[in-house]
Coordinates of C-alpha atoms in Angstrom, one line a residue:
M978 CA 154.8 29.2 175.0
V979 CA 158.2 28.7 174.8
R980 CA 160.0 28.9 171.3
T981 CA 162.6 27.5 170.4
P982 CA 164.5 28.1 167.3
R983 CA 163.0 24.1 166.1
T984 CA 159.6 25.2 167.0
L985 CA 160.2 28.1 165.3
A986 CA 161.0 26.0 162.2
I987 CA 158.4 23.3 162.4
A988 CA 156.5 25.9 162.7
M989 CA 158.0 28.0 159.7
T990 CA 157.7 24.6 158.2
L991 CA 154.2 24.2 158.1
F992 CA 153.1 27.3 157.6
A993 CA 155.6 27.3 154.0
A994 CA 153.3 23.0 153.1
S995 CA 150.1 24.6 154.1
M996 CA 150.6 27.5 151.2
L997 CA 151.8 24.5 148.9
V998 CA 148.6 22.2 149.3
P999 CA 145.8 22.9 146.4
R1000 CA 143.0 24.7 147.6
N1001 CA 139.6 23.4 147.3
A1002 CA 137.8 26.0 145.4
N1003 CA 133.8 26.8 146.8
A1004 CA 133.5 24.8 143.2
F1005 CA 129.3 26.9 142.0
D1006 CA 127.0 23.9 142.3
L1007 CA 125.7 24.1 138.6
T1008 CA 122.6 20.8 139.8
G1009 CA 119.3 21.3 139.0
A1010 CA 116.5 23.0 136.6
W1011 CA 117.6 25.7 134.4
A1012 CA 115.6 27.7 132.5
S1013 CA 114.7 30.8 130.1
Q1014 CA 112.5 32.5 132.2
S1015 CA 112.1 31.5 136.0
D1016 CA 108.6 32.7 135.8
L1017 CA 108.1 29.6 133.2
C1018 CA 109.7 27.1 135.3
G1019 CA 106.6 25.5 136.0
L1020 CA 106.3 25.2 131.8
V1021 CA 109.4 24.2 131.2
F1022 CA 109.8 21.6 133.7
T1023 CA 107.9 18.6 135.2
K1024 CA 108.2 16.1 138.4
K1025 CA 107.6 12.3 137.1
D1026 CA 108.5 9.0 139.2
G1027 CA 110.3 11.9 141.9
K1028 CA 112.7 13.1 139.1
V1029 CA 112.8 16.6 136.5
V1030 CA 112.1 16.1 133.3
F1031 CA 111.1 18.3 130.3
A1032 CA 107.3 19.5 130.2
E1033 CA 105.1 18.1 127.1
L1034 CA 105.0 21.6 125.5
S1035 CA 108.0 22.5 126.8
D1036 CA 109.5 24.1 123.9
L1037 CA 106.6 26.6 123.5
Y1038 CA 107.0 28.9 126.8
G1039 CA 110.8 28.8 126.5
S1040 CA 114.4 26.7 126.6
G1041 CA 116.2 25.1 129.3
F1042 CA 118.5 22.3 130.4
V1043 CA 118.3 19.4 133.7
I1044 CA 122.1 19.7 135.1
E1045 CA 122.6 16.0 137.0
G1046 CA 126.8 15.3 137.8
K1047 CA 128.9 15.0 134.8
S1048 CA 125.2 14.1 132.7
I1049 CA 123.6 17.8 130.6
R1050 CA 119.9 16.2 129.9
G1051 CA 118.6 19.6 127.1
K1052 CA 114.8 18.4 125.3
A1053 CA 116.4 16.7 122.5
A1054 CA 120.4 16.2 123.6
Q1055 CA 121.5 14.0 126.0
C1056 CA 125.9 15.2 127.2
T1057 CA 128.4 14.1 129.2
I1058 CA 130.7 17.2 131.0
Q1059 CA 133.9 16.1 129.8
S1060 CA 135.4 19.2 131.9
R1061 CA 135.3 22.3 134.1
K1062 CA 137.6 24.8 134.0
D1063 CA 136.2 27.6 136.9
D1064 CA 138.5 31.1 135.9
G1065 CA 136.1 33.6 139.4
A1066 CA 132.7 34.2 137.7
N1067 CA 132.8 32.4 134.4
I1068 CA 132.7 28.5 134.3
E1069 CA 133.3 26.1 130.8
L1070 CA 132.8 22.9 130.4
A1071 CA 133.2 20.8 127.7
A1072 CA 130.5 18.5 127.2
A1073 CA 130.5 15.4 124.9
C1074 CA 126.4 15.8 123.3
A1075 CA 124.0 13.6 121.6
T1076 CA 120.9 13.9 119.7
S1077 CA 118.9 11.9 117.9
I1078 CA 120.7 12.2 114.7
M1079 CA 124.5 13.0 115.8
T1080 CA 126.8 13.9 118.0
Q1081 CA 129.3 16.2 118.6
N1082 CA 131.9 17.8 121.4
V1083 CA 130.2 21.8 123.0
R1084 CA 131.3 24.2 124.7
F1085 CA 129.7 25.5 127.2
P1086 CA 131.0 29.2 128.3
L1087 CA 128.7 30.3 131.4
K1088 CA 129.4 33.1 133.5
V1089 CA 127.6 33.1 136.8
L1090 CA 125.2 36.3 137.8
D1091 CA 124.5 34.6 141.1
D1092 CA 122.7 31.3 142.8
N1093 CA 120.8 31.1 140.8
N1094 CA 121.5 32.8 137.5
I1095 CA 124.0 32.6 135.0
V1096 CA 124.6 32.9 131.7
R1097 CA 125.8 31.3 128.7
L1098 CA 128.3 32.6 126.4
F1099 CA 128.7 32.7 122.5
P1100 CA 131.9 34.3 122.2
E1101 CA 132.2 33.1 118.6
I1102 CA 128.9 34.9 118.0
E1103 CA 129.0 38.9 119.1
G1104 CA 126.8 39.9 122.0
M1105 CA 125.1 37.0 121.6
T1106 CA 124.0 35.5 125.5
L1107 CA 121.5 33.5 126.5
R1108 CA 120.1 34.0 130.2
Y1109 CA 119.0 31.2 132.5
A1110 CA 117.3 30.9 136.2
R1111 CA 117.9 28.2 137.9
C1112 CA 114.6 26.3 138.8
S1113 CA 112.9 25.5 142.8
P1114 CA 112.6 21.3 143.5

């Protein structure tokens, strides 16, 4: 290939432009059912009409939540994710949540441990965390 000053300039311009384009970071996929212990998934969740729902007595066995798109469903609350910020293994979700008696904005700081385990952090309460495991479909 013949390198002329013009082809070199074009190549350098394309390289510089590619460095300015924001890269689509492979954000961690939170979609699915998450239980406080992986061996309790079958006691916390069940399927009804092909959809993951909470088992009738799930609170006796542990806590959990289901994330589908911008929705977070808990046993007693329904949340809509307003924003998400990824910083390495840390994820910060801001959500508008509603229960049968109130609404509030909630922050969900999370730390990804691996593909199937996350920890919810509570910065206002030193040392408090809740670990969750992804349940198989």
